[in-house]
Amino acid sequence: MTDVKPLNPIALELGPISVHWYGIIITCGIILGLWIATREANRLGWDKDIIIDFIMIAAPVAIICARIYYVAFEWEHYSQYPSQIIAIWQGGIAIHGALIGAVLTAIIYTRKKNISFWKLADIVAPSLILGQAIGRWGNFMNQEAHGGETTRAFLESLHLPNFIINQMFIDGTYYVPTFLYESSWDLLGFVILFFVLRKLRLKNGELFLSYLVWYSIGRFYVEGLRTDSLMLTSQLRIAQVVSLVLIGIGIIIFVYRRLKIRTSG
């Protein structure tokens, strides 16, 4: 058998402090997203400080909400081990929780600043989906967010590099790299949003709504392949239910605003 050696989830140790790749990767996603969003703000004539201030507030709120969301649906476990609730470096943050936190922050922030929520949402939408694409590699380092059992032959048939194949070898079994599926879908979404839709004459908010629908379609499919989903019931996966709701909301708002503009025009 090929020698299988998974990657170390700890990047470095500073005395008693362990710095995990999970946190480093998520931080890199936030920094890159901030850079892209500030460039887009400049292009649109916005003060980039507005975007910087917003992301500096929204990022920690989103992470906290993502953790609260995850812990809430895994409360049976965390109620027995409350000391693990803050162990975010071990994984266990839900993107839908982060999205809820970010949207609520944006609503409050734009009202206080007296600026357009929809325009702000459009500016950060490409950064948001790119950050999600990058963040899935944190799951990769923690060997989580994977699918069901598979074989090394299947993984090799996908022409994956050995470091990915080896990382999918967990407790003696190979697993489907659903983290990679979602990361690839999100990366494609970023390309479409940033290089195609952004250059079209879309109305305020339509880029963000496009992100919402695109991401949710991919998440619905990938979630059906995962083995570690948060469950609403024994049959219903929470992320799939939320994805369907977001797809419906995105399409309804998009159509409603288009019809309203056409009627008023």
mmCIF file of C-alpha atoms in Angstrom:
data_model
loop_
_atom_site.group_PDB
_atom_site.id
_atom_site.type_symbol
_atom_site.label_atom_id
_atom_site.label_comp_id
_atom_site.label_asym_id
_atom_site.label_seq_id
_atom_site.Cartn_x
_atom_site.Cartn_y
_atom_site.Cartn_z
ATOM 1 C CA MET A 1 0.000 0.000 0.000
ATOM 2 C CA THR A 2 1.113 3.564 -0.741
ATOM 3 C CA ASP A 3 2.482 5.263 2.356
ATOM 4 C CA VAL A 4 -0.305 7.499 3.580
ATOM 5 C CA LYS A 5 0.664 10.411 5.791
ATOM 6 C CA PRO A 6 -1.939 13.115 6.485
ATOM 7 C CA LEU A 7 -0.941 16.741 6.863
ATOM 8 C CA ASN A 8 -0.464 18.191 10.326
ATOM 9 C CA PRO A 9 -3.400 20.503 11.191
ATOM 10 C CA ILE A 10 -1.056 22.553 13.404
ATOM 11 C CA ALA A 11 1.052 25.056 11.467
ATOM 12 C CA LEU A 12 3.393 25.969 14.309
ATOM 13 C CA GLU A 13 3.652 25.911 18.071
ATOM 14 C CA LEU A 14 4.684 28.929 20.109
ATOM 15 C CA GLY A 15 5.289 27.525 23.554
ATOM 16 C CA PRO A 16 1.885 26.432 24.897
ATOM 17 C CA ILE A 17 0.093 28.073 21.958
ATOM 18 C CA SER A 18 -0.712 25.994 18.867
ATOM 19 C CA VAL A 19 -1.453 27.882 15.640
ATOM 20 C CA HIS A 20 -3.779 25.798 13.486
ATOM 21 C CA TRP A 21 -3.902 25.877 9.705
ATOM 22 C CA TYR A 22 -7.684 26.169 10.008
ATOM 23 C CA GLY A 23 -7.423 29.647 11.517
ATOM 24 C CA ILE A 24 -4.624 30.720 9.183
ATOM 25 C CA ILE A 25 -6.586 29.724 6.083
ATOM 26 C CA ILE A 26 -9.770 31.477 7.210
ATOM 27 C CA THR A 27 -7.763 34.604 8.050
ATOM 28 C CA CYS A 28 -6.164 34.550 4.589
ATOM 29 C CA GLY A 29 -9.628 34.329 3.032
ATOM 30 C CA ILE A 30 -10.779 37.370 5.006
ATOM 31 C CA ILE A 31 -7.681 39.397 4.075
ATOM 32 C CA LEU A 32 -7.941 38.560 0.367
ATOM 33 C CA GLY A 33 -11.659 39.295 0.394
ATOM 34 C CA LEU A 34 -11.007 42.647 2.079
ATOM 35 C CA TRP A 35 -8.432 43.565 -0.559
ATOM 36 C CA ILE A 36 -10.799 42.733 -3.427
ATOM 37 C CA ALA A 37 -13.731 44.551 -1.821
ATOM 38 C CA THR A 38 -11.735 47.745 -1.221
ATOM 39 C CA ARG A 39 -10.577 47.748 -4.849
ATOM 40 C CA GLU A 40 -14.182 47.372 -5.966
ATOM 41 C CA ALA A 41 -15.247 50.192 -3.644
ATOM 42 C CA ASN A 42 -12.632 52.473 -5.202
ATOM 43 C CA ARG A 43 -13.859 51.554 -8.675
ATOM 44 C CA LEU A 44 -17.392 52.546 -7.733
ATOM 45 C CA GLY A 45 -16.305 55.775 -6.072
ATOM 46 C CA TRP A 46 -16.914 54.599 -2.524
ATOM 47 C CA ASP A 47 -14.635 55.452 0.356
ATOM 48 C CA LYS A 48 -12.681 52.241 0.968
ATOM 49 C CA ASP A 49 -12.670 52.974 4.694
ATOM 50 C CA ILE A 50 -16.401 52.224 4.706
ATOM 51 C CA ILE A 51 -15.656 48.705 3.469
ATOM 52 C CA ILE A 52 -12.697 48.228 5.814
ATOM 53 C CA ASP A 53 -14.723 49.331 8.834
ATOM 54 C CA PHE A 54 -17.625 47.080 7.826
ATOM 55 C CA ILE A 55 -15.493 43.953 7.322
ATOM 56 C CA MET A 56 -13.563 44.581 10.536
ATOM 57 C CA ILE A 57 -16.917 44.472 12.334
ATOM 58 C CA ALA A 58 -18.665 41.846 10.214
ATOM 59 C CA ALA A 59 -15.845 39.268 10.149
ATOM 60 C CA PRO A 60 -15.692 38.572 13.915
ATOM 61 C CA VAL A 61 -19.491 38.779 14.208
ATOM 62 C CA ALA A 62 -19.849 36.282 11.354
ATOM 63 C CA ILE A 63 -17.374 33.859 12.942
ATOM 64 C CA ILE A 64 -19.120 34.085 16.326
ATOM 65 C CA CYS A 65 -22.537 33.555 14.718
ATOM 66 C CA ALA A 66 -21.169 30.657 12.682
ATOM 67 C CA ARG A 67 -19.976 28.987 15.876
ATOM 68 C CA ILE A 68 -23.214 29.682 17.753
ATOM 69 C CA TYR A 69 -25.201 28.222 14.835
ATOM 70 C CA TYR A 70 -23.089 25.065 14.811
ATOM 71 C CA VAL A 71 -23.107 24.584 18.576
ATOM 72 C CA ALA A 72 -26.877 25.131 18.722
ATOM 73 C CA PHE A 73 -27.537 22.244 16.358
ATOM 74 C CA GLU A 74 -24.954 20.062 18.106
ATOM 75 C CA TRP A 75 -26.086 21.000 21.604
ATOM 76 C CA GLU A 76 -26.539 17.384 22.664
ATOM 77 C CA HIS A 77 -22.766 17.022 22.414
ATOM 78 C CA TYR A 78 -21.668 20.469 23.618
ATOM 79 C CA SER A 79 -23.995 20.441 26.608
ATOM 80 C CA GLN A 80 -21.910 17.550 27.907
ATOM 81 C CA TYR A 81 -18.579 19.154 26.988
ATOM 82 C CA PRO A 82 -19.094 22.926 27.441
ATOM 83 C CA SER A 83 -15.338 23.577 27.479
ATOM 84 C CA GLN A 84 -15.269 22.639 23.770
ATOM 85 C CA ILE A 85 -17.698 25.373 22.788
ATOM 86 C CA ILE A 86 -14.899 27.902 22.295
ATOM 87 C CA ALA A 87 -12.547 25.393 20.583
ATOM 88 C CA ILE A 88 -13.193 26.896 17.173
ATOM 89 C CA TRP A 89 -9.724 25.880 15.971
ATOM 90 C CA GLN A 90 -10.944 22.283 15.917
ATOM 91 C CA GLY A 91 -13.467 23.185 13.246
ATOM 92 C CA GLY A 92 -17.198 23.379 13.614
ATOM 93 C CA ILE A 93 -18.390 26.660 12.168
ATOM 94 C CA ALA A 94 -21.442 26.839 9.934
ATOM 95 C CA ILE A 95 -21.318 29.097 6.893
ATOM 96 C CA HIS A 96 -25.044 29.753 7.050
ATOM 97 C CA GLY A 97 -24.578 31.075 10.572
ATOM 98 C CA ALA A 98 -21.796 33.319 9.305
ATOM 99 C CA LEU A 99 -24.021 34.569 6.486
ATOM 100 C CA ILE A 100 -26.822 35.411 8.909
ATOM 101 C CA GLY A 101 -24.396 37.318 11.126
ATOM 102 C CA ALA A 102 -22.877 39.196 8.191
ATOM 103 C CA VAL A 103 -26.257 40.207 6.719
ATOM 104 C CA LEU A 104 -27.588 41.429 10.072
ATOM 105 C CA THR A 105 -24.385 43.406 10.604
ATOM 106 C CA ALA A 106 -24.706 44.906 7.117
ATOM 107 C CA ILE A 107 -28.310 45.958 7.741
ATOM 108 C CA ILE A 108 -27.402 47.739 10.986
ATOM 109 C CA TYR A 109 -24.178 49.210 9.572
ATOM 110 C CA THR A 110 -25.784 50.639 6.422
ATOM 111 C CA ARG A 111 -28.609 52.200 8.408
ATOM 112 C CA LYS A 112 -26.167 53.892 10.779
ATOM 113 C CA LYS A 113 -24.007 55.106 7.883
ATOM 114 C CA ASN A 114 -27.040 56.017 5.761
ATOM 115 C CA ILE A 115 -25.740 54.080 2.751
ATOM 116 C CA SER A 116 -27.311 51.492 0.452
ATOM 117 C CA PHE A 117 -27.444 47.967 1.871
ATOM 118 C CA TRP A 118 -27.798 46.504 -1.610
ATOM 119 C CA LYS A 119 -24.801 48.345 -2.990
ATOM 120 C CA LEU A 120 -22.654 47.271 -0.040
ATOM 121 C CA ALA A 121 -23.862 43.679 -0.514
ATOM 122 C CA ASP A 122 -22.895 43.802 -4.188
ATOM 123 C CA ILE A 123 -19.409 45.067 -3.358
ATOM 124 C CA VAL A 124 -18.680 42.278 -0.874
ATOM 125 C CA ALA A 125 -20.486 39.416 -2.675
ATOM 126 C CA PRO A 126 -17.479 38.278 -4.782
ATOM 127 C CA SER A 127 -15.240 38.501 -1.717
ATOM 128 C CA LEU A 128 -17.721 36.479 0.301
ATOM 129 C CA ILE A 129 -17.864 33.525 -2.076
ATOM 130 C CA LEU A 130 -14.090 33.609 -2.605
ATOM 131 C CA GLY A 131 -13.604 33.525 1.158
ATOM 132 C CA GLN A 132 -15.886 30.504 1.325
ATOM 133 C CA ALA A 133 -13.863 28.769 -1.395
ATOM 134 C CA ILE A 134 -10.655 29.362 0.547
ATOM 135 C CA GLY A 135 -12.197 28.494 3.903
ATOM 136 C CA ARG A 136 -13.090 24.963 2.771
ATOM 137 C CA TRP A 137 -9.371 24.227 2.729
ATOM 138 C CA GLY A 138 -9.412 24.745 6.470
ATOM 139 C CA ASN A 139 -11.860 21.825 6.600
ATOM 140 C CA PHE A 140 -9.411 19.903 4.432
ATOM 141 C CA MET A 141 -6.603 20.422 6.938
ATOM 142 C CA ASN A 142 -8.885 19.242 9.763
ATOM 143 C CA GLN A 143 -10.040 16.228 7.712
ATOM 144 C CA GLU A 144 -13.693 17.241 8.007
ATOM 145 C CA ALA A 145 -16.597 18.203 5.726
ATOM 146 C CA HIS A 146 -15.995 15.069 3.674
ATOM 147 C CA GLY A 147 -18.347 12.647 1.977
ATOM 148 C CA GLY A 148 -18.884 8.925 2.307
ATOM 149 C CA GLU A 149 -16.377 6.118 2.060
ATOM 150 C CA THR A 150 -14.620 5.555 -1.234
ATOM 151 C CA THR A 151 -11.462 3.988 -2.633
ATOM 152 C CA ARG A 152 -8.036 5.331 -3.478
ATOM 153 C CA ALA A 153 -8.660 4.238 -7.065
ATOM 154 C CA PHE A 154 -11.676 6.560 -7.260
ATOM 155 C CA LEU A 155 -9.717 9.493 -5.879
ATOM 156 C CA GLU A 156 -6.885 8.820 -8.320
ATOM 157 C CA SER A 157 -9.433 8.735 -11.166
ATOM 158 C CA LEU A 158 -10.208 12.374 -10.317
ATOM 159 C CA HIS A 159 -6.537 13.180 -11.057
ATOM 160 C CA LEU A 160 -6.071 14.657 -7.593
ATOM 161 C CA PRO A 161 -2.572 15.281 -6.249
ATOM 162 C CA ASN A 162 -1.333 12.843 -3.641
ATOM 163 C CA PHE A 163 -1.484 15.342 -0.789
ATOM 164 C CA ILE A 164 -5.277 15.593 -1.232
ATOM 165 C CA ILE A 165 -5.733 11.848 -1.645
ATOM 166 C CA ASN A 166 -3.641 11.143 1.444
ATOM 167 C CA GLN A 167 -5.548 13.709 3.494
ATOM 168 C CA MET A 168 -8.774 11.900 2.592
ATOM 169 C CA PHE A 169 -7.438 8.763 4.310
ATOM 170 C CA ILE A 170 -9.049 8.996 7.749
ATOM 171 C CA ASP A 171 -8.932 6.256 10.377
ATOM 172 C CA GLY A 172 -8.071 3.626 7.806
ATOM 173 C CA THR A 173 -10.634 4.608 5.188
ATOM 174 C CA TYR A 174 -10.665 6.904 2.144
ATOM 175 C CA TYR A 175 -13.469 9.462 1.879
ATOM 176 C CA VAL A 176 -14.994 11.571 -0.894
ATOM 177 C CA PRO A 177 -13.463 15.105 -0.879
ATOM 178 C CA THR A 178 -16.703 17.079 -0.763
ATOM 179 C CA PHE A 179 -14.757 20.027 0.654
ATOM 180 C CA LEU A 180 -13.054 20.223 -2.757
ATOM 181 C CA TYR A 181 -16.335 19.998 -4.631
ATOM 182 C CA GLU A 182 -17.754 22.956 -2.752
ATOM 183 C CA SER A 183 -14.520 24.938 -2.913
ATOM 184 C CA SER A 184 -14.399 24.455 -6.696
ATOM 185 C CA TRP A 185 -18.056 25.471 -7.067
ATOM 186 C CA ASP A 186 -17.451 28.606 -4.999
ATOM 187 C CA LEU A 187 -14.313 29.478 -6.966
ATOM 188 C CA LEU A 188 -16.258 29.173 -10.223
ATOM 189 C CA GLY A 189 -18.951 31.359 -8.667
ATOM 190 C CA PHE A 190 -16.350 33.998 -7.847
ATOM 191 C CA VAL A 191 -15.131 33.998 -11.455
ATOM 192 C CA ILE A 192 -18.694 34.398 -12.761
ATOM 193 C CA LEU A 193 -19.603 37.128 -10.271
ATOM 194 C CA PHE A 194 -16.383 39.122 -10.512
ATOM 195 C CA PHE A 195 -15.409 38.767 -14.153
ATOM 196 C CA VAL A 196 -18.812 38.393 -15.857
ATOM 197 C CA LEU A 197 -21.864 39.583 -13.911
ATOM 198 C CA ARG A 198 -20.031 42.514 -12.302
ATOM 199 C CA LYS A 199 -19.487 44.014 -15.761
ATOM 200 C CA LEU A 200 -23.141 43.764 -16.757
ATOM 201 C CA ARG A 201 -25.694 46.477 -16.102
ATOM 202 C CA LEU A 202 -27.275 44.843 -13.094
ATOM 203 C CA LYS A 203 -29.469 46.702 -10.642
ATOM 204 C CA ASN A 204 -28.290 47.294 -7.063
ATOM 205 C CA GLY A 205 -28.485 44.049 -5.118
ATOM 206 C CA GLU A 206 -28.650 41.710 -8.078
ATOM 207 C CA LEU A 207 -25.015 40.657 -7.835
ATOM 208 C CA PHE A 208 -25.535 39.676 -4.207
ATOM 209 C CA LEU A 209 -28.773 37.846 -5.022
ATOM 210 C CA SER A 210 -26.937 35.988 -7.804
ATOM 211 C CA TYR A 211 -24.321 34.954 -5.261
ATOM 212 C CA LEU A 212 -27.026 33.763 -2.880
ATOM 213 C CA VAL A 213 -28.666 31.552 -5.504
ATOM 214 C CA TRP A 214 -25.414 30.238 -7.004
ATOM 215 C CA TYR A 215 -23.858 29.310 -3.677
ATOM 216 C CA SER A 216 -27.052 27.721 -2.380
ATOM 217 C CA ILE A 217 -27.474 25.492 -5.446
ATOM 218 C CA GLY A 218 -23.962 24.111 -5.008
ATOM 219 C CA ARG A 219 -24.312 23.768 -1.248
ATOM 220 C CA PHE A 220 -27.585 21.858 -1.605
ATOM 221 C CA TYR A 221 -25.950 19.289 -3.874
ATOM 222 C CA VAL A 222 -22.696 18.909 -1.936
ATOM 223 C CA GLU A 223 -24.473 18.685 1.407
ATOM 224 C CA GLY A 224 -26.310 15.614 0.155
ATOM 225 C CA LEU A 225 -22.955 13.860 -0.239
ATOM 226 C CA ARG A 226 -21.575 14.706 3.204
ATOM 227 C CA THR A 227 -21.591 12.410 6.217
ATOM 228 C CA ASP A 228 -21.178 15.053 8.928
ATOM 229 C CA SER A 229 -24.188 17.243 8.205
ATOM 230 C CA LEU A 230 -26.087 19.097 10.888
ATOM 231 C CA MET A 231 -29.516 17.473 10.940
ATOM 232 C CA LEU A 232 -32.921 19.052 11.494
ATOM 233 C CA THR A 233 -34.578 15.629 11.683
ATOM 234 C CA SER A 234 -33.290 12.144 10.969
ATOM 235 C CA GLN A 235 -33.940 12.779 7.276
ATOM 236 C CA LEU A 236 -33.632 16.542 6.804
ATOM 237 C CA ARG A 237 -30.202 18.156 6.570
ATOM 238 C CA ILE A 238 -30.296 21.701 7.910
ATOM 239 C CA ALA A 239 -27.996 23.119 5.233
ATOM 240 C CA GLN A 240 -30.158 21.701 2.438
ATOM 241 C CA VAL A 241 -33.323 23.172 3.926
ATOM 242 C CA VAL A 242 -31.648 26.575 4.389
ATOM 243 C CA SER A 243 -30.211 26.411 0.865
ATOM 244 C CA LEU A 244 -33.658 25.841 -0.639
ATOM 245 C CA VAL A 245 -35.040 28.752 1.390
ATOM 246 C CA LEU A 246 -32.208 31.038 0.237
ATOM 247 C CA ILE A 247 -32.674 30.015 -3.400
ATOM 248 C CA GLY A 248 -36.366 30.851 -3.124
ATOM 249 C CA ILE A 249 -35.701 34.155 -1.358
ATOM 250 C CA GLY A 250 -33.041 35.147 -3.870
ATOM 251 C CA ILE A 251 -35.220 34.438 -6.909
ATOM 252 C CA ILE A 252 -38.356 36.021 -5.433
ATOM 253 C CA ILE A 253 -36.574 39.255 -4.455
ATOM 254 C CA PHE A 254 -34.797 39.415 -7.819
ATOM 255 C CA VAL A 255 -38.041 39.002 -9.787
ATOM 256 C CA TYR A 256 -40.036 41.293 -7.479
ATOM 257 C CA ARG A 257 -37.524 44.143 -7.734
ATOM 258 C CA ARG A 258 -37.316 43.764 -11.528
ATOM 259 C CA LEU A 259 -41.113 43.862 -11.858
ATOM 260 C CA LYS A 260 -41.305 46.837 -9.510
ATOM 261 C CA ILE A 261 -38.736 48.749 -11.549
ATOM 262 C CA ARG A 262 -40.538 47.898 -14.782
ATOM 263 C CA THR A 263 -43.918 48.973 -13.360
ATOM 264 C CA SER A 264 -42.603 52.235 -11.919
ATOM 265 C CA GLY A 265 -40.787 52.966 -15.170
#
